CSV table of C-alpha atoms and ligand atoms in Angstrom, one decimal:
chain,number,residue,atom,x,y,z
X,1212,UNK,CA,-7.3,25.3,19.5
X,1213,UNK,CA,-3.7,25.1,20.8
X,1214,UNK,CA,-1.4,22.8,22.2
X,1215,UNK,CA,-0.2,24.2,25.8
X,1216,UNK,CA,2.1,21.3,26.5
X,1217,UNK,CA,3.8,18.6,24.3
X,1218,UNK,CA,5.7,15.8,25.9
X,1219,UNK,CA,7.9,13.6,23.6
X,1220,UNK,CA,9.5,10.3,24.5
X,1221,UNK,CA,11.8,8.1,22.5
X,1222,UNK,CA,10.8,9.7,19.3
X,1223,UNK,CA,13.7,9.7,16.7
X,1224,UNK,CA,16.8,11.3,18.6
X,1225,UNK,CA,14.5,13.0,21.2
X,1226,UNK,CA,14.7,10.6,24.1
X,1227,UNK,CA,12.7,12.9,26.1
X,1228,UNK,CA,11.6,16.3,25.9
X,1229,UNK,CA,8.7,18.7,27.2
X,1230,UNK,CA,7.6,22.0,25.6
X,1231,UNK,CA,5.1,24.7,26.7
X,1232,UNK,CA,4.6,26.4,23.2
X,1233,UNK,CA,2.8,29.7,22.9
X,1234,UNK,CA,-0.7,29.7,21.2
X,1235,UNK,CA,0.9,31.9,18.6
X,1236,UNK,CA,4.2,31.5,16.8
X,1237,UNK,CA,6.9,29.1,18.0
X,1238,UNK,CA,10.2,29.2,16.5
X,1239,UNK,CA,12.3,26.0,16.8
X,1240,UNK,CA,16.0,26.5,15.7
X,1241,UNK,CA,19.1,24.4,15.6
X,1242,UNK,CA,21.8,22.7,13.7
X,1243,UNK,CA,21.2,20.3,10.9
X,1244,UNK,CA,20.5,17.0,12.5
X,1245,UNK,CA,19.5,18.4,15.9
X,1246,UNK,CA,15.9,17.1,15.9
X,1247,UNK,CA,13.9,20.1,14.7
X,1248,UNK,CA,11.9,18.0,12.1
X,1249,UNK,CA,11.5,15.3,14.6
X,1250,UNK,CA,9.5,17.8,17.0
X,1251,UNK,CA,7.3,18.7,14.1
X,1252,UNK,CA,6.9,15.0,13.3
X,1253,UNK,CA,6.1,14.1,16.7
X,1254,UNK,CA,3.3,16.6,16.8
X,1255,UNK,CA,2.0,15.3,13.5
X,1256,UNK,CA,2.2,11.7,14.8
X,1257,UNK,CA,0.0,12.7,17.7
X,1258,UNK,CA,-2.7,14.0,15.4
X,1259,UNK,CA,-2.5,11.4,12.6
X,1260,UNK,CA,-1.0,8.4,14.2
X,1261,UNK,CA,1.6,8.4,11.5
X,1262,UNK,CA,4.5,10.3,10.2
X,1263,UNK,CA,4.8,12.7,7.3
X,1264,UNK,CA,8.4,11.6,6.5
X,1265,UNK,CA,8.3,7.8,6.6
X,1266,UNK,CA,5.8,5.2,5.9
X,1267,UNK,CA,7.3,2.9,8.4
X,1268,UNK,CA,6.1,4.2,11.8
X,1269,UNK,CA,8.9,1.9,13.6
X,1270,UNK,CA,11.4,4.1,12.1
X,1271,UNK,CA,10.4,7.0,14.2
X,1272,UNK,CA,10.7,5.3,17.4
X,1273,UNK,CA,14.1,5.9,19.0
X,1274,UNK,CA,16.7,3.3,18.3
X,1275,UNK,CA,17.4,2.5,21.8
X,1276,UNK,CA,13.6,2.0,22.8
X,1277,UNK,CA,11.0,-0.4,21.8
X,1278,UNK,CA,8.0,2.2,22.0
X,1279,UNK,CA,7.5,5.9,21.5
X,1280,UNK,CA,5.2,7.9,23.9
X,1281,UNK,CA,3.7,11.2,23.0
X,1282,UNK,CA,1.2,13.3,25.3
X,1283,UNK,CA,-0.3,16.8,24.7
X,1284,UNK,CA,-2.6,19.2,26.3
X,1285,UNK,CA,-4.9,20.6,23.9
X,1286,UNK,CA,-6.9,23.7,24.7
X,1287,UNK,CA,-10.0,24.3,22.8
X,1288,UNK,CA,-12.7,26.7,23.4
X,1289,UNK,CA,-11.2,27.2,27.0
X,1290,UNK,CA,-11.6,23.3,27.6
X,1291,UNK,CA,-8.6,21.1,28.2
X,1292,UNK,CA,-8.3,17.9,26.5
X,1293,UNK,CA,-5.6,15.5,27.1
X,1294,UNK,CA,-4.2,13.3,24.2
X,1295,UNK,CA,-1.7,10.4,24.7
X,1296,UNK,CA,-0.4,8.1,22.2
X,1297,UNK,CA,1.9,4.9,22.5
X,1298,UNK,CA,3.3,3.2,19.6
X,1299,UNK,CA,5.3,-0.1,20.0
X,1300,UNK,CA,7.7,-1.5,17.6
X,1301,UNK,CA,5.4,-4.5,17.0
X,1302,UNK,CA,3.0,-2.2,15.4
X,1303,UNK,CA,0.8,-1.9,18.5
X,1304,UNK,CA,-0.8,1.5,19.0
X,1305,UNK,CA,-2.7,2.8,22.1
X,1306,UNK,CA,-4.5,6.1,22.0
X,1307,UNK,CA,-6.2,7.8,24.9
X,1308,UNK,CA,-8.1,10.8,24.7
X,1309,UNK,CA,-8.9,12.4,28.3
X,1310,UNK,CA,-8.0,9.0,29.6
X,1311,UNK,CA,-10.4,7.1,27.4
X,1312,UNK,CA,-9.1,4.6,24.8
X,1313,UNK,CA,-9.8,5.7,21.3
X,1314,UNK,CA,-10.3,2.9,18.8
X,1315,UNK,CA,-9.9,4.8,15.6
X,1316,UNK,CA,-7.1,7.0,14.4
X,1317,UNK,CA,-9.8,9.3,12.7
X,1318,UNK,CA,-10.9,10.4,16.1
X,1319,UNK,CA,-7.4,11.7,16.6
X,1320,UNK,CA,-7.5,13.5,13.4
X,1321,UNK,CA,-10.9,15.1,14.1
X,1322,UNK,CA,-9.6,16.1,17.6
X,1323,UNK,CA,-6.4,17.8,16.1
X,1324,UNK,CA,-6.4,19.2,12.7
X,1325,UNK,CA,-2.9,19.6,11.4
X,1326,UNK,CA,-1.3,21.2,8.5
X,1327,UNK,CA,2.1,20.5,7.4
X,1328,UNK,CA,4.4,22.6,5.1
X,1329,UNK,CA,7.7,21.0,4.3
X,1330,UNK,CA,10.1,21.2,1.5
X,1331,UNK,CA,8.7,17.9,0.3
X,1332,UNK,CA,5.3,19.5,0.2
X,1333,UNK,CA,6.0,20.1,-3.6
X,1334,UNK,CA,5.0,16.7,-4.2
X,1335,UNK,CA,1.5,17.8,-3.9
X,1336,UNK,CA,1.9,19.5,-7.5
X,1337,UNK,CA,4.6,17.3,-8.9
X,1338,UNK,CA,3.5,13.7,-8.0
X,1339,UNK,CA,0.5,11.6,-9.0
X,1340,UNK,CA,-2.9,12.3,-7.9
X,1341,UNK,CA,-2.7,10.7,-4.8
X,1342,UNK,CA,-1.2,13.4,-2.7
X,1343,UNK,CA,-4.0,15.8,-4.2
X,1344,UNK,CA,-6.8,13.5,-3.4
X,1345,UNK,CA,-5.6,13.4,0.1
X,1346,UNK,CA,-5.4,17.2,0.1
X,1347,UNK,CA,-9.2,17.3,-0.9
X,1348,UNK,CA,-10.0,14.5,1.5
X,1349,UNK,CA,-8.4,16.3,4.4
X,1350,UNK,CA,-11.0,18.9,4.0
X,1351,UNK,CA,-13.8,16.7,3.0
X,1352,UNK,CA,-13.3,14.7,6.3
X,1353,UNK,CA,-13.1,17.7,8.3
X,1354,UNK,CA,-15.9,19.7,6.7
X,1355,UNK,CA,-18.4,16.9,6.4
X,1356,UNK,CA,-19.2,14.2,9.2
X,1357,UNK,CA,-20.5,11.7,6.4
X,1358,UNK,CA,-17.4,11.8,4.5
X,1359,UNK,CA,-15.4,9.3,6.3
X,1360,UNK,CA,-17.9,6.3,6.2
X,1361,UNK,CA,-18.7,7.1,2.6
X,1362,UNK,CA,-15.2,6.8,1.7
X,1363,UNK,CA,-14.7,3.8,3.8
X,1364,UNK,CA,-17.5,2.1,1.9
X,1365,UNK,CA,-16.2,3.1,-1.4
X,1366,UNK,CA,-12.8,1.3,-0.6
X,1367,UNK,CA,-14.6,-1.6,0.7
X,1368,UNK,CA,-16.8,-2.1,-2.4
X,1369,UNK,CA,-13.8,-1.5,-4.9
X,1370,UNK,CA,-11.8,-4.1,-3.0
X,1371,UNK,CA,-14.7,-6.7,-3.4
X,1372,UNK,CA,-15.1,-5.6,-7.1
X,1373,UNK,CA,-11.5,-5.9,-8.1
X,1374,UNK,CA,-11.3,-9.4,-6.5
X,1375,UNK,CA,-14.2,-10.3,-8.5
X,1376,UNK,CA,-12.6,-8.8,-11.8
X,1377,UNK,CA,-9.3,-10.8,-10.9
X,1378,UNK,CA,-11.1,-13.9,-10.9
X,1379,UNK,CA,-12.9,-13.2,-14.2
X,1380,UNK,CA,-16.6,-13.3,-12.7
X,1381,UNK,CA,-19.3,-12.5,-15.2
X,1382,UNK,CA,-20.7,-9.0,-15.2
X,1383,UNK,CA,-23.9,-10.2,-13.7
X,1384,UNK,CA,-22.0,-11.0,-10.5
X,1385,UNK,CA,-20.4,-7.6,-10.4
X,1386,UNK,CA,-23.4,-5.7,-11.2
X,1387,UNK,CA,-24.7,-5.7,-7.4
X,1388,UNK,CA,-21.4,-4.2,-6.2
X,1389,UNK,CA,-21.7,-1.6,-9.0
X,1390,UNK,CA,-24.9,-0.3,-7.6
X,1391,UNK,CA,-23.3,0.1,-4.2
X,1392,UNK,CA,-20.3,1.5,-5.8
X,1393,UNK,CA,-22.5,4.3,-7.7
X,1394,UNK,CA,-24.3,5.0,-4.5
X,1395,UNK,CA,-21.2,5.9,-2.2
X,1396,UNK,CA,-19.2,7.4,-5.3
X,1397,UNK,CA,-21.9,9.8,-5.6
X,1398,UNK,CA,-21.6,10.8,-1.8
X,1399,UNK,CA,-18.1,11.0,-1.8
X,1400,UNK,CA,-18.0,13.0,-5.1
X,1401,UNK,CA,-20.8,15.4,-3.8
X,1402,UNK,CA,-18.7,16.2,-0.6
X,1403,UNK,CA,-15.4,16.7,-2.3
X,1404,UNK,CA,-17.0,18.9,-5.0
X,1405,UNK,CA,-18.8,21.1,-2.4
X,1406,UNK,CA,-15.4,21.2,-0.4
X,1407,UNK,CA,-13.2,22.4,-3.4
X,1408,UNK,CA,-16.0,25.0,-4.3
X,1409,UNK,CA,-15.8,26.5,-0.9
X,1410,UNK,CA,-12.1,26.4,-0.9
X,1411,UNK,CA,-11.9,28.2,-4.2
X,1412,UNK,CA,-13.7,31.1,-2.8
X,1413,UNK,CA,-11.0,31.4,-0.1
X,1414,UNK,CA,-8.0,30.6,-2.2
X,1415,UNK,CA,-8.5,33.5,-4.7
X,1416,UNK,CA,-7.8,36.1,-2.2
X,1417,UNK,CA,-4.7,34.3,-0.8
X,1418,UNK,CA,-3.3,33.7,-4.1
X,1419,UNK,CA,-3.9,37.3,-5.0
X,1420,UNK,CA,-1.6,38.2,-2.3
X,1421,UNK,CA,1.0,35.4,-2.8
X,1422,UNK,CA,1.2,35.3,-6.6
X,1423,UNK,CA,-0.4,38.5,-7.9
X,1424,UNK,CA,-1.0,38.9,-11.8
X,1425,UNK,CA,-0.9,34.9,-12.1
X,1426,UNK,CA,-4.4,33.8,-12.9
X,1427,UNK,CA,-4.6,30.3,-11.3
X,1428,UNK,CA,-7.7,28.0,-11.8
X,1429,UNK,CA,-8.2,25.4,-9.5
X,1430,UNK,CA,-10.8,22.6,-10.3
X,1431,UNK,CA,-11.9,19.4,-9.0
X,1432,UNK,CA,-12.1,16.2,-11.3
X,1433,UNK,CA,-14.2,13.4,-10.0
X,1434,UNK,CA,-12.4,10.5,-11.5
X,1435,UNK,CA,-14.8,9.8,-14.4
X,1436,UNK,CA,-16.1,11.8,-17.3
X,1437,UNK,CA,-18.8,13.8,-15.6
X,1438,UNK,CA,-21.1,13.8,-18.7
X,1439,UNK,CA,-21.2,9.9,-18.6
X,1440,UNK,CA,-23.5,7.9,-16.2
X,1441,UNK,CA,-21.2,6.2,-13.8
X,1442,UNK,CA,-23.1,3.0,-13.8
X,1443,UNK,CA,-23.2,2.8,-17.7
X,1444,UNK,CA,-19.4,3.7,-17.6
X,1445,UNK,CA,-18.9,0.8,-15.3
X,1446,UNK,CA,-20.8,-1.7,-17.4
X,1447,UNK,CA,-19.0,-0.5,-20.7
X,1448,UNK,CA,-15.4,-0.7,-19.0
X,1449,UNK,CA,-16.0,-4.2,-17.7
X,1450,UNK,CA,-13.9,-6.0,-20.3
X,1451,UNK,CA,-11.2,-3.3,-19.9
X,1452,UNK,CA,-11.4,-3.8,-16.1
X,1453,UNK,CA,-11.2,-7.5,-16.2
X,1454,UNK,CA,-8.1,-7.4,-18.3
X,1455,UNK,CA,-6.6,-4.7,-16.0
X,1456,UNK,CA,-7.5,-6.7,-12.9
X,1457,UNK,CA,-8.8,-3.2,-11.3
X,1458,UNK,CA,-11.4,-0.5,-11.6
X,1459,UNK,CA,-10.2,2.0,-14.0
X,1460,UNK,CA,-12.6,4.9,-13.3
X,1461,UNK,CA,-14.2,6.1,-10.2
X,1462,UNK,CA,-13.8,8.3,-7.0
X,1463,UNK,CA,-10.4,6.6,-6.3
X,1464,UNK,CA,-9.1,8.6,-9.4
X,1465,UNK,CA,-10.2,11.9,-8.3
X,1466,UNK,CA,-7.8,14.7,-8.8
X,1467,UNK,CA,-7.4,18.4,-8.3
X,1468,UNK,CA,-6.6,20.3,-11.4
X,1469,UNK,CA,-4.3,23.4,-11.2
X,1470,UNK,CA,-3.6,25.5,-14.2
X,1471,UNK,CA,-2.5,28.8,-15.4
X,1472,UNK,CA,-4.2,29.3,-18.6
X,1473,UNK,CA,-4.0,26.2,-20.5
X,1474,UNK,CA,-0.9,25.1,-18.9
X,1475,UNK,CA,-0.4,22.7,-15.7
X,1476,UNK,CA,1.1,24.9,-12.8
X,1477,UNK,CA,4.0,22.9,-12.9
X,1478,UNK,CA,5.0,24.2,-16.2
X,1479,UNK,CA,4.0,27.5,-15.9
X,1480,UNK,CA,5.4,28.7,-12.5
X,1481,UNK,CA,8.9,28.9,-11.0
X,1482,UNK,CA,9.9,26.8,-7.9
X,1483,UNK,CA,9.4,29.3,-5.8
X,1484,UNK,CA,6.1,30.3,-7.0
X,1485,UNK,CA,4.8,26.6,-6.7
X,1486,UNK,CA,6.1,26.7,-3.2
X,1487,UNK,CA,3.9,29.8,-2.4
X,1488,UNK,CA,1.0,28.0,-4.2
X,1489,UNK,CA,1.3,24.9,-2.0
X,1490,UNK,CA,1.4,27.3,1.1
X,1491,UNK,CA,-1.6,29.1,-0.3
X,1492,UNK,CA,-3.6,25.9,-0.6
X,1493,UNK,CA,-2.6,24.8,2.9
X,1494,UNK,CA,-3.7,28.2,4.6
X,1495,UNK,CA,-6.9,28.1,2.5
X,1496,UNK,CA,-7.6,24.8,4.2
X,1497,UNK,CA,-7.0,26.0,7.7
X,1498,UNK,CA,-9.2,29.0,6.9
X,1499,UNK,CA,-11.9,27.4,5.7
X,1500,UNK,CA,-12.0,24.8,8.7
X,1501,UNK,CA,-12.0,27.8,10.9
X,1502,UNK,CA,-15.0,29.6,8.9
X,1503,UNK,CA,-17.0,26.5,8.8
X,1504,UNK,CA,-16.4,24.7,12.1
X,1505,UNK,CA,-14.7,27.6,13.9
X,1506,UNK,CA,-11.6,25.1,14.5
X,1507,UNK,CA,-8.0,26.3,14.3
X,1508,UNK,CA,-5.7,24.0,12.4
X,1509,UNK,CA,-2.4,23.9,13.9
X,1510,UNK,CA,0.6,24.6,11.4
X,1511,UNK,CA,3.8,23.0,11.3
X,1512,UNK,CA,6.1,24.7,8.9
X,1513,UNK,CA,9.5,22.8,8.5
X,1514,UNK,CA,12.5,24.5,7.2
X,1515,UNK,CA,10.6,27.7,6.2
X,1516,UNK,CA,13.4,29.8,4.9
X,1517,UNK,CA,14.6,27.3,2.2
X,1518,UNK,CA,13.8,28.4,-1.1
X,1519,UNK,CA,11.9,31.6,-0.2
X,1520,UNK,CA,13.2,34.9,-0.5
X,1521,UNK,CA,13.0,37.3,2.3
X,1522,UNK,CA,10.1,39.0,1.0
X,1523,UNK,CA,7.9,35.9,0.3
X,1524,UNK,CA,9.3,34.6,3.7
X,1525,UNK,CA,7.6,37.7,5.3
X,1526,UNK,CA,4.3,37.4,3.2
X,1527,UNK,CA,3.9,33.9,4.2
X,1528,UNK,CA,4.6,34.4,8.0
X,1529,UNK,CA,2.1,37.3,7.9
X,1530,UNK,CA,-0.5,35.1,6.3
X,1531,UNK,CA,0.2,32.3,8.9
X,1532,UNK,CA,0.1,34.6,11.6
X,1533,UNK,CA,-3.2,36.4,10.5
X,1534,UNK,CA,-5.1,33.0,10.6
X,1535,UNK,CA,-4.7,33.2,14.4
X,1536,UNK,CA,-3.6,29.6,14.6
X,1537,UNK,CA,-0.9,28.2,16.6
X,1538,UNK,CA,2.2,27.8,14.2
X,1539,UNK,CA,5.5,25.8,14.8
X,1540,UNK,CA,8.3,26.8,12.2
X,1541,UNK,CA,11.8,25.6,12.2
X,1542,UNK,CA,14.9,27.1,10.8
X,1543,UNK,CA,18.4,26.5,11.1
X,1544,UNK,CA,19.2,30.3,11.5
X,1545,UNK,CA,16.6,31.9,13.8
X,1546,UNK,CA,17.4,35.4,12.4
X,1547,UNK,CA,16.0,34.1,9.0
X,1548,UNK,CA,12.6,33.9,10.7
X,1549,UNK,CA,13.0,36.8,13.1
X,1550,UNK,CA,14.0,39.2,10.5
X,1551,UNK,CA,11.1,38.4,8.5
X,1552,UNK,CA,8.5,39.2,11.4
X,1553,UNK,CA,7.2,42.5,12.4
X,1554,UNK,CA,7.3,41.5,16.0
X,1555,UNK,CA,9.4,38.6,17.8
X,1556,UNK,CA,7.9,35.1,17.7
X,1557,UNK,CA,6.0,34.4,20.8
X,1558,UNK,CA,8.1,31.6,21.9
X,1559,UNK,CA,11.7,30.4,20.8
X,1560,UNK,CA,13.0,26.8,21.3
X,1561,UNK,CA,16.7,25.6,20.7
X,1562,UNK,CA,17.2,22.2,19.8
X,1563,UNK,CA,20.8,20.6,20.0
X,1564,UNK,CA,21.4,16.6,19.9
X,1565,UNK,CA,17.7,15.8,20.6
X,1566,UNK,CA,17.6,18.3,23.7
X,1567,UNK,CA,15.2,21.0,23.8
X,1568,UNK,CA,15.4,24.2,25.7
X,1569,UNK,CA,13.1,27.3,25.8
X,1570,UNK,CA,14.8,30.6,25.1
X,1571,UNK,CA,13.7,33.1,27.7
S,2434,LIG,N1,14.8,6.0,15.0
S,2434,LIG,C1,15.9,6.8,15.4
S,2434,LIG,N2,16.6,7.0,16.4
S,2434,LIG,C2,17.3,7.8,16.9
S,2434,LIG,N3,17.9,8.8,16.1
S,2434,LIG,C3,17.4,8.9,15.0
S,2434,LIG,C4,16.2,8.1,14.6
S,2434,LIG,N4,15.8,8.4,13.5
S,2434,LIG,C5,16.4,9.4,13.0
S,2434,LIG,N5,17.4,9.9,14.1
S,2434,LIG,C6,18.4,10.9,14.0
S,2434,LIG,O1,17.7,12.0,14.4
S,2434,LIG,C7,18.6,13.3,14.0
S,2434,LIG,C8,17.4,14.3,13.9
S,2434,LIG,O2,16.9,14.5,12.8
S,2434,LIG,P1,16.1,15.5,12.4
S,2434,LIG,O3,14.8,15.8,13.2
S,2434,LIG,O4,15.8,15.6,10.9
S,2434,LIG,O5,16.9,17.1,12.4
S,2434,LIG,P2,16.9,18.4,11.9
S,2434,LIG,O6,15.4,18.6,11.3
S,2434,LIG,O7,17.1,19.3,13.1
S,2434,LIG,O8,18.0,18.7,10.7
S,2434,LIG,C9,19.3,12.9,12.9
S,2434,LIG,O9,20.3,13.0,13.2
S,2434,LIG,C10,18.9,11.4,12.7
S,2434,LIG,O10,19.9,10.6,12.2
S,2435,LIG,MG1,15.1,19.0,9.4
């Protein structure tokens, strides 16, 4: 799967641009502030309906316009698929796939699986569990068609339950919701668990190449003690939950635990090593999707040279290109990428003040 054409309108500093990328490695280079990250952000926006940089979608709309427009041609098993998205400043969003209106943004994500590696990707390891849950759920969503609905149900039930807790409702009233919660939590947890198991298989090989001699263990934690019956736990924690006004344990607290021996990876590895670990995790996800559904992800790698030495840049680019996926990498200095490759990039684009030109 690859994008054969991308048209960007009124997105950040890009008023209008059209790219015909290669289905292999695309290098986008240009000075600071030229619009490199914005191009990746636009591709991501088309796949996810939101940005990876800002929670406020209106920020990505060009200051001189009241809407952004994105369009792409997706080639999938020799079939062509046309994706269009328009986002207005007032929050209205229109998405079309092959001319037909799409109601749920999850349909976009399903159509266009995207992996992003940016200098901020570190947050996966350093920040709270939310980013790691999102990481697991990206895979759970793609690998199991039942995941999305099960997770939507968990969130709905939790919302109801938390409302009742805040109203100091007696447990007899909450019990009904707990039965539902337990049911959906099991579905979500089973899918996540299976996903992390499959991911681990693939991850080992990649980590061995990226970080030889470091024994990294990746495990899934479900969000409550696995030896305890969840329904019993919810009942036992009722007073605590009423006092806190929320549900203290459950699938909304799940996490991915990454350790070297007994230490969390953040305490055991250098910054460069952590960066490679994040890359390994993302590459493993892409490879697994390919294995499970024969679907290639699209890789967006922003500011690749930063914080990786030449040897590791080379290793990362090699691993990425070996996946056979379409890749977009950005850099200020194109040589930093070109010198790390055994053959030239398949296509190069230069960006200057929001203007994109292909290098022939
Ligand atoms: N909504 C917007 N409208 C117009 N310009 C914007 C908007 N948001 C950001 N910019 C500008 O877009 C430029 C490109 O940013 P960016 O894509 O991060 O550049 P690069 O990654 O090449 O360093 C920046 O100069 C920024 O000030
Ligand atoms: Mg940038």
